[in-house]
Short mmCIF file of C-alpha atoms and ligand atoms in Angstrom, two decimals:
data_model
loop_
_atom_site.label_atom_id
_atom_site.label_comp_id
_atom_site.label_asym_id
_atom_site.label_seq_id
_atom_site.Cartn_x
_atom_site.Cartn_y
_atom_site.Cartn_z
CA UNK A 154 -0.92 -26.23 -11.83
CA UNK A 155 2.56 -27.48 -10.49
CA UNK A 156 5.15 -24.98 -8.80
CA UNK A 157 8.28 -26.06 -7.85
CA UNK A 158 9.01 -23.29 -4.41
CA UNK A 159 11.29 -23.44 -1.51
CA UNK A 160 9.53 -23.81 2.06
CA UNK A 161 11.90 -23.34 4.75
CA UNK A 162 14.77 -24.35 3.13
CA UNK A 163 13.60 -27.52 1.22
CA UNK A 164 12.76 -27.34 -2.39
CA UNK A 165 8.89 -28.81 -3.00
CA UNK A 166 6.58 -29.30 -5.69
CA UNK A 167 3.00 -27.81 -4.94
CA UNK A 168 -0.05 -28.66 -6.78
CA UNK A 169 -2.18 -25.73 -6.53
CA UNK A 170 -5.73 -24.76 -8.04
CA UNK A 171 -5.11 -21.17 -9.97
CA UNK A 172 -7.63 -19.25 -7.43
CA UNK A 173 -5.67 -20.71 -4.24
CA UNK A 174 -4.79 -18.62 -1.57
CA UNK A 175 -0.89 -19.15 -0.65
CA UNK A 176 -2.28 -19.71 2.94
CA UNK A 177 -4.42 -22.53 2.14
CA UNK A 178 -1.82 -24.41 -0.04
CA UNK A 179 0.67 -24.43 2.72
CA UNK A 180 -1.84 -25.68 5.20
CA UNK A 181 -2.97 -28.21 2.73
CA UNK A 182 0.96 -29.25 3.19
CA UNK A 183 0.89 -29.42 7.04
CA UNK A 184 1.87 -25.69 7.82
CA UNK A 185 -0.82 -25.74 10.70
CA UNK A 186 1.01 -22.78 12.15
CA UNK A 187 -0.52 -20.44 9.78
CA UNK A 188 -3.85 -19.20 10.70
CA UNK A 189 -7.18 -17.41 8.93
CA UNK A 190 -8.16 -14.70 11.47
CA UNK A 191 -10.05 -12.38 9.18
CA UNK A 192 -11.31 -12.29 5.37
CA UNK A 193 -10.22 -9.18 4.70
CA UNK A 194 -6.34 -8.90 5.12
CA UNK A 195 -6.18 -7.31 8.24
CA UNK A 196 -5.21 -9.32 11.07
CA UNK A 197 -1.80 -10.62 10.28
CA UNK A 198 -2.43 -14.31 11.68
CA UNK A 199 -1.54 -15.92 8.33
CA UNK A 200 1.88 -13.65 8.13
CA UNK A 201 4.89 -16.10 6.24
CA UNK A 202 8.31 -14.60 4.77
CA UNK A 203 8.52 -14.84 0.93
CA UNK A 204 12.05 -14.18 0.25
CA UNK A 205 12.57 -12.74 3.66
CA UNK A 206 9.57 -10.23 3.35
CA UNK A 207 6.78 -10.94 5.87
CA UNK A 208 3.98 -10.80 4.02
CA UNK A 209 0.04 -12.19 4.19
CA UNK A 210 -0.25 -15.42 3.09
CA UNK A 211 -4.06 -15.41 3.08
CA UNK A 212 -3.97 -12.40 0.20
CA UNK A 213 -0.95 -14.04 -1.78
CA UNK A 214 -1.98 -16.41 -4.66
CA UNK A 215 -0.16 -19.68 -4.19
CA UNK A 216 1.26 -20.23 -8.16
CA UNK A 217 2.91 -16.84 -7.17
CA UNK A 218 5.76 -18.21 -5.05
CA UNK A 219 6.97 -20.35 -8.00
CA UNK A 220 10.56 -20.35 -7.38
CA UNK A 221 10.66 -18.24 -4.15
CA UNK A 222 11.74 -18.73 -0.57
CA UNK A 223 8.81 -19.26 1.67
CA UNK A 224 9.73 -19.49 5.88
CA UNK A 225 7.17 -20.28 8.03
CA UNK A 226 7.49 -20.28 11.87
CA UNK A 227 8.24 -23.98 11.17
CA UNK A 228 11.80 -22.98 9.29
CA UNK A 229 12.85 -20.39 12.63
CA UNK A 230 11.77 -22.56 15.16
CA UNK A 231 14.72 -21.82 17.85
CA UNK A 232 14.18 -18.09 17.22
CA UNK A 233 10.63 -18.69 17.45
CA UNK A 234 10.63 -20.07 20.86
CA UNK A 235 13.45 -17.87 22.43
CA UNK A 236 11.14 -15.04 21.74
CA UNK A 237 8.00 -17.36 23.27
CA UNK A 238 9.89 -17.72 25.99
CA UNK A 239 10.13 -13.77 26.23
CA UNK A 240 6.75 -13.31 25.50
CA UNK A 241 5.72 -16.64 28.12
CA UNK A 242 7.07 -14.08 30.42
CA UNK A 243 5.92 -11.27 30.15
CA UNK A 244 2.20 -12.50 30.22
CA UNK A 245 2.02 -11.83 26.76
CA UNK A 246 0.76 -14.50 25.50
CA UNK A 247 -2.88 -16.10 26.43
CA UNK A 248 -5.37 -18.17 24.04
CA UNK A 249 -1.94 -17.87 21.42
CA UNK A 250 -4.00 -17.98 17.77
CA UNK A 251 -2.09 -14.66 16.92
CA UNK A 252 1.38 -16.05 17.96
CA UNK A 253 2.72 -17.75 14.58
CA UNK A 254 1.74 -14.56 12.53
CA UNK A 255 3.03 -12.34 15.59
CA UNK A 256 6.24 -13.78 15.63
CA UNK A 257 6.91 -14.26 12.33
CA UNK A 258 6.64 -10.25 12.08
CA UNK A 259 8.61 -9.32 14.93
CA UNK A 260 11.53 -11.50 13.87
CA UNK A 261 11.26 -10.02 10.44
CA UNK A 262 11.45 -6.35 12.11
CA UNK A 263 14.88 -8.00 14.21
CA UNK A 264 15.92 -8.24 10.44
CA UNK A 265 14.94 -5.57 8.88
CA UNK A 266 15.25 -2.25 11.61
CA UNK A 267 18.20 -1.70 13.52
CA UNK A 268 17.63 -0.63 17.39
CA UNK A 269 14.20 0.32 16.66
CA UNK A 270 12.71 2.83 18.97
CA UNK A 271 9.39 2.22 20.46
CA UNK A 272 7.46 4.38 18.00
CA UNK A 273 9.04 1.85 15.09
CA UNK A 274 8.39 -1.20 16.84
CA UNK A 275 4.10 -0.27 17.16
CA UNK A 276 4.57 0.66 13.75
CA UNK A 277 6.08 -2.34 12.85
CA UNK A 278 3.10 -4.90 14.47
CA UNK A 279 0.32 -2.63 13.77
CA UNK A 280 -0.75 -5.12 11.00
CA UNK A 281 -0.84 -7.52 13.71
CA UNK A 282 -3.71 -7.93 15.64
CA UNK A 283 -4.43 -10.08 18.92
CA UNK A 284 -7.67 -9.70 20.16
CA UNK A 285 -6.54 -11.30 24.29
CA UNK A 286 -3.19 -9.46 25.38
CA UNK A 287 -4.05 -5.57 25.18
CA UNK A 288 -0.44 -4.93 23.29
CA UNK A 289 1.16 -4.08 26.61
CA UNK A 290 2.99 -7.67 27.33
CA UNK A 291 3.67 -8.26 23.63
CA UNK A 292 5.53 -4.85 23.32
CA UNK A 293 7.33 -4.98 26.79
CA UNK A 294 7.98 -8.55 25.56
CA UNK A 295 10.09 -6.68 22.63
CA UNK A 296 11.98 -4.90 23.62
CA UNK A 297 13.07 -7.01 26.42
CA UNK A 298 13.94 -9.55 23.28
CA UNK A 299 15.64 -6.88 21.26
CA UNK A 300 17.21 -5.50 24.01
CA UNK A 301 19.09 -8.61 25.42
CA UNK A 302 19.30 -10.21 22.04
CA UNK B 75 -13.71 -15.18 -3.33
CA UNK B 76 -12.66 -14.59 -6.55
CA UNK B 77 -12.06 -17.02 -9.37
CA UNK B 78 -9.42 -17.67 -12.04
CA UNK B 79 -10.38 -20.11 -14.75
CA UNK B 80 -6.55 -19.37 -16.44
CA UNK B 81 -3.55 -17.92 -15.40
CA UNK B 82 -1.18 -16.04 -18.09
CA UNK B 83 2.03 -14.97 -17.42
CA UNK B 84 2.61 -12.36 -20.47
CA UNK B 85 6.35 -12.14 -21.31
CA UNK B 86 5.13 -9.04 -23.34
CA UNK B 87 3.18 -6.54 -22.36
CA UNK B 88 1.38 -6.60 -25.45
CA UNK B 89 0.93 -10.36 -24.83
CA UNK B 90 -1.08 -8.77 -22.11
CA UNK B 91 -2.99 -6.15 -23.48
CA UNK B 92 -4.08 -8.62 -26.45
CA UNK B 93 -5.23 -10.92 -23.40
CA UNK B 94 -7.30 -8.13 -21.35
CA UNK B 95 -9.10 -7.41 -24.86
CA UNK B 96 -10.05 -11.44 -25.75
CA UNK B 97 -12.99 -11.72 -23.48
CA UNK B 98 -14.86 -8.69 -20.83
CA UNK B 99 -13.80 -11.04 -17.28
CA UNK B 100 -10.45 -11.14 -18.08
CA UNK B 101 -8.49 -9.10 -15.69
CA UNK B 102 -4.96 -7.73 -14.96
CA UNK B 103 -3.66 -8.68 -11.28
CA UNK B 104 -1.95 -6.58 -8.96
CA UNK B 105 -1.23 -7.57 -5.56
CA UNK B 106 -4.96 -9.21 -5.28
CA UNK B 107 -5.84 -7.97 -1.73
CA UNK B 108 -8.50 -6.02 -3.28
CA UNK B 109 -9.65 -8.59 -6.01
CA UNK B 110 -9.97 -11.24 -3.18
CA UNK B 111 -12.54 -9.47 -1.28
CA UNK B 112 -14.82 -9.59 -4.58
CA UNK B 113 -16.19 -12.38 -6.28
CA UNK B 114 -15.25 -12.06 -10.01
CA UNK B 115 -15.47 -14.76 -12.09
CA UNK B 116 -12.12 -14.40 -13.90
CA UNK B 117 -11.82 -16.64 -17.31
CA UNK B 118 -7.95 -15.53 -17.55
CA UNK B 119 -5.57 -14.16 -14.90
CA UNK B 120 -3.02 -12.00 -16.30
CA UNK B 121 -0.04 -11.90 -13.90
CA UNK B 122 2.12 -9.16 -14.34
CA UNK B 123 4.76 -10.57 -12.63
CA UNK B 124 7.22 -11.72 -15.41
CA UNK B 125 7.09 -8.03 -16.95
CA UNK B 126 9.95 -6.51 -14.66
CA UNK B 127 7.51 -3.71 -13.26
CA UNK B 128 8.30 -4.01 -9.41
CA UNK B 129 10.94 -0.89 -9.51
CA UNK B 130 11.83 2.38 -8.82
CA UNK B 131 14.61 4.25 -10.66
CA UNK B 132 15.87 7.66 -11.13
CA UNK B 133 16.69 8.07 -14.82
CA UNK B 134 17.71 11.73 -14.91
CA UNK B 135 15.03 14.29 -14.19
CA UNK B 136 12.16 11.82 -13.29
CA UNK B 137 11.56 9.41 -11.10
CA UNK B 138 9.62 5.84 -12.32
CA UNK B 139 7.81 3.80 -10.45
CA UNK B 140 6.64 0.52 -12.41
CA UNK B 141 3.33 -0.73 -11.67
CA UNK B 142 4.04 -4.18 -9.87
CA UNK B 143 6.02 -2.10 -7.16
CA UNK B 144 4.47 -2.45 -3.66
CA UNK B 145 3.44 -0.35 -1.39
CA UNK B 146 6.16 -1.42 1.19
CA UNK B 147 9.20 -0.60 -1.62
CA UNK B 148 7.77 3.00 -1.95
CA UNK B 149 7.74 3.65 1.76
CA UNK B 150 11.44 2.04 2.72
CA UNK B 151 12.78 4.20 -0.84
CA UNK B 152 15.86 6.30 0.41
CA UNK B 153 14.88 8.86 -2.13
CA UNK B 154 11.50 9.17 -1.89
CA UNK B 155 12.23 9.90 1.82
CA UNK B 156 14.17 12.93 0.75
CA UNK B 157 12.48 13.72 -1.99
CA UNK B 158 8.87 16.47 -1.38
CA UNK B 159 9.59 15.73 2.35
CA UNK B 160 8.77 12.26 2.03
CA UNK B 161 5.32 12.45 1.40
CA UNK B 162 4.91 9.32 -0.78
CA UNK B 163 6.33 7.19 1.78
CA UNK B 164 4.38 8.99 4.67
CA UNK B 165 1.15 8.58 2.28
CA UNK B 166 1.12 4.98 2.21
CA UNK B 167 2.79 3.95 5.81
CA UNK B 168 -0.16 3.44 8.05
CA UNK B 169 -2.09 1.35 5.33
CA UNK B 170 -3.07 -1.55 7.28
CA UNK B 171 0.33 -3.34 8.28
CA UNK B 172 3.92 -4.01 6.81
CA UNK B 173 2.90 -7.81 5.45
CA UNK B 174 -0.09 -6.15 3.67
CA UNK B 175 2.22 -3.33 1.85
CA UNK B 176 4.15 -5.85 1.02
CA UNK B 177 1.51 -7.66 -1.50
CA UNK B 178 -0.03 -4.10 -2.38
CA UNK B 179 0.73 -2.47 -5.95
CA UNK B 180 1.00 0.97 -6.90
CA UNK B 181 -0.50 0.24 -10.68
CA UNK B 182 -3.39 -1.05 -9.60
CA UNK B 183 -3.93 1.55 -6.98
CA UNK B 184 -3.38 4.50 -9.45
CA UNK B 185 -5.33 2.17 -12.05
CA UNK B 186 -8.75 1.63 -9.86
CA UNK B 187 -8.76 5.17 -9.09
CA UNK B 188 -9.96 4.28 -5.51
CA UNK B 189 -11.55 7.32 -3.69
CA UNK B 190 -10.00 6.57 -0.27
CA UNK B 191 -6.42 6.42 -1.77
CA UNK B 192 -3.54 7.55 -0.19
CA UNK B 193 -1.23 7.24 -2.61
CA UNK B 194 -2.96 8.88 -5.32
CA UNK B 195 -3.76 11.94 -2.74
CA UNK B 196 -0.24 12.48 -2.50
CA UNK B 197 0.89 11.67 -5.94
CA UNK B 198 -1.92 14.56 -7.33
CA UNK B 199 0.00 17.15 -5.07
CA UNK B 200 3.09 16.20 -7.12
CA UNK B 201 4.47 16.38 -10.93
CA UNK B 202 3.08 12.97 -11.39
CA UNK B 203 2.20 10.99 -14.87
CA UNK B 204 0.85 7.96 -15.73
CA UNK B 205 1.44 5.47 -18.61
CA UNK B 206 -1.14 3.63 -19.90
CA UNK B 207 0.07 0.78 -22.42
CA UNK B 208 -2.06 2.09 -25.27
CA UNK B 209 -3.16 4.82 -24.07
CA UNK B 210 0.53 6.47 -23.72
CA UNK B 211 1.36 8.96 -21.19
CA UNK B 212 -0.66 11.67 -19.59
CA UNK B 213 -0.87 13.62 -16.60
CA UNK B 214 -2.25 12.03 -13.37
CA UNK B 215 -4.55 15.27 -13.03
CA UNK B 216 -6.02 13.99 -16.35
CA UNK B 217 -6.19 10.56 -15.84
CA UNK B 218 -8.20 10.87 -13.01
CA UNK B 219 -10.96 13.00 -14.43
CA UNK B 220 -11.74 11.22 -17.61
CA UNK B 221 -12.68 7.60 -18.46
CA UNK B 222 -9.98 5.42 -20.63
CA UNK B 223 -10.76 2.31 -22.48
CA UNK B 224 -9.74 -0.69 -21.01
CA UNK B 225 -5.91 -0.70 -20.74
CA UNK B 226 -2.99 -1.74 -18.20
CA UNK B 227 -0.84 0.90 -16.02
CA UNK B 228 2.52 0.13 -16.48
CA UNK B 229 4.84 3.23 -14.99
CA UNK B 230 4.56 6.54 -13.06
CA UNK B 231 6.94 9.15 -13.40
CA UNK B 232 7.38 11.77 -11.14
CA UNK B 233 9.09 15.16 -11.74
CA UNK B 234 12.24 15.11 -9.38
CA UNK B 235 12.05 18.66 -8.64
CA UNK B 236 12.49 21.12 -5.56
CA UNK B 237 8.71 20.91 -4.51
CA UNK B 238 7.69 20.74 -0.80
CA UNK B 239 5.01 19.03 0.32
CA UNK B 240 3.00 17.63 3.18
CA UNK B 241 0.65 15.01 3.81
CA UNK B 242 -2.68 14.39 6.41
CA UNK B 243 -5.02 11.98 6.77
CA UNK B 244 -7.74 11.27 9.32
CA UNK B 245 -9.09 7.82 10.43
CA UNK B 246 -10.88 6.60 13.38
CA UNK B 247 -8.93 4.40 13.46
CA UNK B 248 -5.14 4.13 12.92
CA UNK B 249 -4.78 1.04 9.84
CA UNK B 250 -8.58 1.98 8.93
CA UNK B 251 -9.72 4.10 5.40
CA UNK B 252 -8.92 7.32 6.12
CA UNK B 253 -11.76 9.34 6.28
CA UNK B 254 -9.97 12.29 4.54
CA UNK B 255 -6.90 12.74 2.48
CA UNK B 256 -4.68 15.81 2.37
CA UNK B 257 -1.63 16.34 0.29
CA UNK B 258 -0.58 20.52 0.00
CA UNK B 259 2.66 21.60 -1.83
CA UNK B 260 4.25 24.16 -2.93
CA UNK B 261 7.10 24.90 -6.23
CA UNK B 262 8.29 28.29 -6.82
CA UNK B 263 5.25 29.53 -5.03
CA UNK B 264 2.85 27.88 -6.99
CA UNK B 265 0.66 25.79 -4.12
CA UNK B 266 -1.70 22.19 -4.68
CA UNK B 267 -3.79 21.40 -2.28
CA UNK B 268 -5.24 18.54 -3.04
CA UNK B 269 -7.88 16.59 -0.84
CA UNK B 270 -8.87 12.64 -0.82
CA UNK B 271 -11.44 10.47 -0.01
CA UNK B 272 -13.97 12.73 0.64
CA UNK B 273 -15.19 10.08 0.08
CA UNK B 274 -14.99 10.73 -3.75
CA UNK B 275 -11.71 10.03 -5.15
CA UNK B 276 -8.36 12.93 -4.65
CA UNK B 277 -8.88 16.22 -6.51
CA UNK B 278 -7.03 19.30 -6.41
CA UNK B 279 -8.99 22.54 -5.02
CA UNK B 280 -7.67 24.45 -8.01
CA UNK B 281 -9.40 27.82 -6.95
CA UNK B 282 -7.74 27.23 -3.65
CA UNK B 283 -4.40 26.50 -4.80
CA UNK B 284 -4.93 29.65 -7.32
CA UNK B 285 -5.69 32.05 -4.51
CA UNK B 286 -3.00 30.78 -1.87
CA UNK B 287 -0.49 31.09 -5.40
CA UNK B 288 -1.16 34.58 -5.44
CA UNK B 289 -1.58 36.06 -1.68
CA UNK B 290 0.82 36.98 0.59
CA UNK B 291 0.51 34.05 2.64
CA UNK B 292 -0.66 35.91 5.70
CA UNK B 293 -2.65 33.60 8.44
CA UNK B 294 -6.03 35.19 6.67
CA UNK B 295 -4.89 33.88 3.14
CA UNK B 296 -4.55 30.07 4.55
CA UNK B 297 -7.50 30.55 6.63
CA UNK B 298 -9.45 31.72 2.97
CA UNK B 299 -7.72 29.32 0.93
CA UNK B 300 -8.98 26.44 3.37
CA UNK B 301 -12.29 27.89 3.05
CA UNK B 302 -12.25 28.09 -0.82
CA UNK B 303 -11.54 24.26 -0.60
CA UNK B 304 -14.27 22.96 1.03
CA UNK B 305 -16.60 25.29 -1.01
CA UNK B 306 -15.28 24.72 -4.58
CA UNK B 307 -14.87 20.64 -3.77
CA UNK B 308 -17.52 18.31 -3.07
CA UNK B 309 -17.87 16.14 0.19
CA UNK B 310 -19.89 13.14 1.29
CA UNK B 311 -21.01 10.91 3.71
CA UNK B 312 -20.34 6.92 4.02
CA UNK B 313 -20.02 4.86 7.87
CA UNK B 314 -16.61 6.52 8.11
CA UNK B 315 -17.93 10.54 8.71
CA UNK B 316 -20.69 12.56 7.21
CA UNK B 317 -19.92 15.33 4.79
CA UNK B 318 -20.38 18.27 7.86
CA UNK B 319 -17.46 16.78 9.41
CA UNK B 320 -15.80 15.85 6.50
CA UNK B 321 -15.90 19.72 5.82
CA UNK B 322 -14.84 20.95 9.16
CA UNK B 323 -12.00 18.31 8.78
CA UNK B 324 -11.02 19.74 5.67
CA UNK B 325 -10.54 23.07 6.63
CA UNK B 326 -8.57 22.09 9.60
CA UNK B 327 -6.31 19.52 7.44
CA UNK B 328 -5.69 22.30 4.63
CA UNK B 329 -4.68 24.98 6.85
CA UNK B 330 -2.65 22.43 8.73
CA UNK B 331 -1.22 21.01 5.52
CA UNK B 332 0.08 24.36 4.19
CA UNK B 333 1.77 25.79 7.20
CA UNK B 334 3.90 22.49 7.41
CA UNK B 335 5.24 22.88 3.45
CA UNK B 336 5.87 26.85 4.93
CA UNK B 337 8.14 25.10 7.55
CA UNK B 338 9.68 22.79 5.65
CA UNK B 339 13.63 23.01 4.65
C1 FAD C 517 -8.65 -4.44 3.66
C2 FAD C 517 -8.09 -3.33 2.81
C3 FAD C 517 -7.85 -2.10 3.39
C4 FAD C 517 -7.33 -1.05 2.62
N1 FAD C 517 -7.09 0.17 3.21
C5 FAD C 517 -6.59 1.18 2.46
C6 FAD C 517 -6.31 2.46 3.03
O1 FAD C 517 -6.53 2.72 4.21
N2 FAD C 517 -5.79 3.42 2.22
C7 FAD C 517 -5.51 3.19 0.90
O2 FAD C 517 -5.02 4.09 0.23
N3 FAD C 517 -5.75 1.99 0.34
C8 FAD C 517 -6.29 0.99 1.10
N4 FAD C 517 -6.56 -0.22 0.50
C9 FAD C 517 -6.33 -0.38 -0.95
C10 FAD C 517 -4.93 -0.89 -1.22
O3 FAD C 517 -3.98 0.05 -0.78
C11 FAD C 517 -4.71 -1.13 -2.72
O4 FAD C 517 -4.93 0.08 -3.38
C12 FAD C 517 -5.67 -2.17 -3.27
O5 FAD C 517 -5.59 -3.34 -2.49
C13 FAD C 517 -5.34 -2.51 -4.73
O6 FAD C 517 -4.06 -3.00 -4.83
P1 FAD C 517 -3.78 -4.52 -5.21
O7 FAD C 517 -2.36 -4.58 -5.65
O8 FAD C 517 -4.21 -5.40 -4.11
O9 FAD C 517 -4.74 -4.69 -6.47
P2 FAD C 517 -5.59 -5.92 -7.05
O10 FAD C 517 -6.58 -6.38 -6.03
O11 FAD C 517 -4.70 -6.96 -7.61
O12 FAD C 517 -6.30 -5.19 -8.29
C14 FAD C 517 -7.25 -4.17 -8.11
C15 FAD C 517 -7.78 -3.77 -9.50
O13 FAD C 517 -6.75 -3.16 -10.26
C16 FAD C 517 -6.59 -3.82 -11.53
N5 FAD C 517 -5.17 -3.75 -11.88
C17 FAD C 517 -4.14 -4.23 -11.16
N6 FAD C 517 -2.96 -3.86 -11.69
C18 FAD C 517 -3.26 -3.15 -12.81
C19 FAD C 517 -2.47 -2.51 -13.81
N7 FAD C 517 -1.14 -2.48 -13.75
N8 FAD C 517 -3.11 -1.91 -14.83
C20 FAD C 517 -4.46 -1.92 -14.90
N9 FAD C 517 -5.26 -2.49 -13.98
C21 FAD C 517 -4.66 -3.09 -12.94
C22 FAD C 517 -7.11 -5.22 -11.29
O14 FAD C 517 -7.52 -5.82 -12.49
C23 FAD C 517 -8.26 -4.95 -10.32
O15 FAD C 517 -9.39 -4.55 -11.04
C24 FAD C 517 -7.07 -1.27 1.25
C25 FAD C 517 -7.29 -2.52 0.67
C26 FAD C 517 -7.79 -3.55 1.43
C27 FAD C 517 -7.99 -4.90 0.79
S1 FES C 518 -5.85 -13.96 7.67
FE1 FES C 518 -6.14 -11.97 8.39
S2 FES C 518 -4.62 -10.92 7.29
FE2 FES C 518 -4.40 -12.89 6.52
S1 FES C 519 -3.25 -14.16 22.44
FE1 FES C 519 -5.28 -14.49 21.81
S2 FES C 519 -5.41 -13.37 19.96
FE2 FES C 519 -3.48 -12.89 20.68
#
C-alpha cells in the first residue's frame, strides 16, 4: 500500500508490503543508519523517533507511520556528531554498529528528562545494547555531554 | 515472521469485531512485538489504531486505560505515579527498554493473558476491570480464570481509591522475563497478594490474603501468610528457575512485598 509520512522533515510517499517492518522500509529508502541487531526486539540498534518518541523500528509495522514524523540519525546529524565526538573521546565507541540506535536514544532522553541522575540515565539506555564498550565510556560519555551541553 | 494478507483500519469498533469473526486467522493488532516473533499467517490485520484507544483519563471515581495505550504512557502517567504508590508504572519500567514500551499495548497484554506479565501482576493487586467489546465488563480476577469467546479488549478501569500497594519482581537478568511477579496491597485492611509468572499466569493467594486480612500483622502473621502462598498457589519450572526456587523466592518476595505497603504513606 502507499503512505504518505514525514522522514526527517520531508514529506514522502512509501510503498510498503502490509507485513513490512518500519525498519526495513526505511532502509529500502537509503536509511543505512538503522541497523537489525537482534530478532527479538531487544537490542535497540534499529531505534528511530516517531513523533519524537524513540521507538524500535524493527517491531513497528511500516503502513503505521502514515502521517507521522519519523527522525532518523540522518534528520539530527549535528547533534549526532557533537555527541560522537563525546563519545570518540571517551573510548566509547569501537566496532560502532550500536551507535545510530545509541544515539538516537540518548538524544531522545536530552529531550525528554531534565538533569537526569545517573540511576535515570542506565535506565534510560538499558534497551540499548552494545556488545564492544562494557557501558563504562558510553555512560561517562553522558554525562560529560549532558553536563557541558 | 508473521504475515498480513489485509490490513483494516475499523473506524468502528464493531467494524472490528464483525472483522475478527469473518474468518479464524484474522487477528486484532496491538503493538506487534509479540506477533512478530510468531509466524501467523494473518488473512486480515485489524489495526486498532483509528479507534482513539491510546489514553488514560480520570472520569470521576475510576481511572481508564484504553487498550492501544503503551506501556511507556502508563509508566511516565503523573497519576499513576501517585496513585497505589506507583505500582503500575514500577510494574512495567524495566520491560526491556524505553523504545520497546513505546510500541507495547496494555490491551493486548491484559488480552493474551501472558503468564510472565507484569502488568497484569500488578493490575490483579488492584480494583481493576476489563471490557471486552461483547463480552461487556467484568472483573480482571474473573477474566483471568475463565475462557471468553473470541472478542477485542478495549478499556481497563481501575478503582481510584486509597489502596497501597507494592510491587517485586525477580529476573536474572535486569530487561529479561521476570522469573516471579509480586504485587501485595492493602484497602481498609483488607490485603492481595498476588503472585506472577510462576511461570503460570498472576493469581491472587486468596487464603493468604484472607489470613493476613484478619491477623494482627505481627512478623509471625507475614511470615504465615507468605507460607500460605506458596502452599495454596502452584509453581513451575521453565529455563528461567525451577519451581523449588520459585517457592523460596516467593516467600521471600511476599513477606518483602507486605512490609513495604505497611511502610507506605
Ligand atoms: C522480547 C520480548 C520481551 C518481553 N518481556 C516482557 C517482560 O519481561 N515482562 C512482561 O510483562 N512482558 C514482556 N513482554 C510482553 C510485552 O510486554 C507485551 O505484553 C507483548 O509484546 C504484547 O503486546 P503487543 O502490544 O506487542 O501485542 P501484539 O503482539 O500486537 O499482540 C499480542 C496478541 O494480543 C492480541 N491483541 C492485541 N490487542 C488486542 C485487543 N485490544 N483485544 C484483543 N486482542 C488483542 C493480538 O491479536 C495478539 O494475539 C515481552 C515481549 C517481547 C516481544
Ligand atoms: S533490531 Fe534489535 S530491537 Fe530492533
Ligand atoms: S561499539 Fe560495538 S556494539 Fe557497541
Amino acid at each position: 500500500m502507499q503512505i504518505e509520512t514525514t522522514i526527517n522533515g520531508k514529506k514522502i510517499t512509501l510503498e510498503v508490503a502490509n507485513d513490512e517492518l518500519l525498519s526495513d522500509a526505511l532502509r529500502a529508502k537509503g536509511y543505512l543508519s538503522i541497523r537489525q541487531g537482534c530478532d527479538t526486539s531487544c537490542c535497540g540498534l534499529c531505534t528511530v523517533w516517531i513523533d519524537g518518541k524513540p521507538t524500535l523500528s524493527c517491531s513497528t509495522l511500516a503502513f503505521r507511520v502514515r502521517d507521522k514524523q519519523i527522525t532518523t540519525i540522518e534528520g539530527v546529524a549535528q547533534q549526532a556528531e557533537e555527541f560522537a565526538q563525546v563519545l570518540v573521546a571517551e573510548g566509547a565507541e569501537q566496532c560502532g554498529f550500536c551507535s545510530p540506535g545509541f544515539i538516537m536514544t540518548v538524544l531522545a532522553m536530552k529531550h525528554e528528562l531534565k538533569n537526569p541522575t545517573e540511576q535515570e540515565i542506565i535506565h534510560y539506555l538499558t534497551g540499548n545494547l552494545c556488545r564492544c564498550t562494557g557501558y563504562m565510556g558510553q555512560l561517562r560519555a553522558i554525562k560529560k555531554y549532558l553536563g557541558g551541553a | 515472521m508473521f504475515t498480513i494478507e489485509q490490513v483494516l483500519q475499523p473506524e468502528t469498533l464493531e467494524e472490528a469485531y464483525q472483522a475478527l469473526h469473518g474468518n479464524i486467522s484474522n487477528t486484532v493488532l496491538g503493538g506487534c512485538a509479540f506477533l512478530r516473533l510468531g509466524s501467523k499467517k494473518i488473512a486480515t490485520a485489524i489495526d486498532l489504531s483509528e479507534l482513539k484507544l491510546d489514553y488514560i483519563l480520570e472520569p470521576g471515581k475510576e481511572i481508564e486505560i484504553g487498550a492501544m495505550t503503551t506501556f511507556r504512557t502508563v509508566e511516565t502517567h503523573p497519576t499513576l505515579h501517585q496513585l497505589f504508590n506507583g505500582v503500575l508504572p514500577k510494574s512495567v519500567s524495566n520491560i526491556i527498554g524505553v523504545q520497546f514500551r513505546n510500541v507495547v499495548t496494555v490491551g493486548a497484554t491484559v488480552y493474551s493473558k501472558y503468564g510472565f506479565s507484569d502488568l497484569l501482576t500488578a493490575l490483579l493487586a488492584l480494583d481493576t476491570e476489563v471490557e471486552l467489546y461483547k463480552g461487556g465488563r467484568l472483573p480482571l480476577e474473573e477474566f483471568l480464570q475463565k475462557s471468553f469467546p473470541k472478542d477485542i479488549l478495549t478499556r481497563l478501569f481501575i478503582q481510584k481509591n486509597a489502596r497501597k500497594a507494592s510491587y517485586q519482581s525477580m529476573r536474572n537478568s535486569l530487561s529479561d522475563y521476570p522469573i516471579l511477579t509480586i504485587a501485595v496491597s492493602e484497602l481498609n485492611q483488607r490485603w492481595r497478594i498476588v503472585v506472577g509468572a510462576r511461570p503460570l499466569r498472576a493469581q491472587l493467594a486468596s487464603k493468604a490474603s484472607e489470613a493476613l486480612s484478619n491477623s494482627k500483622l505481627t512478623a509471625e502473621d507475614i511470615e504465615q501468610s507468605a507460607s500460605l502462598a506458596v502452599e495454596e498457589l502452584s509453581f513451575g519450572s521453565n529455563i528461567r528457575g525451577s519451581a523449588e526456587y520459585r517457592k523460596a523466592m516467593c516467600k521471600v518476595l511476599v513477606k518483602r512485598g507486605i512490609m513495604e505497603v505497611l511502610q507506605c504513606k
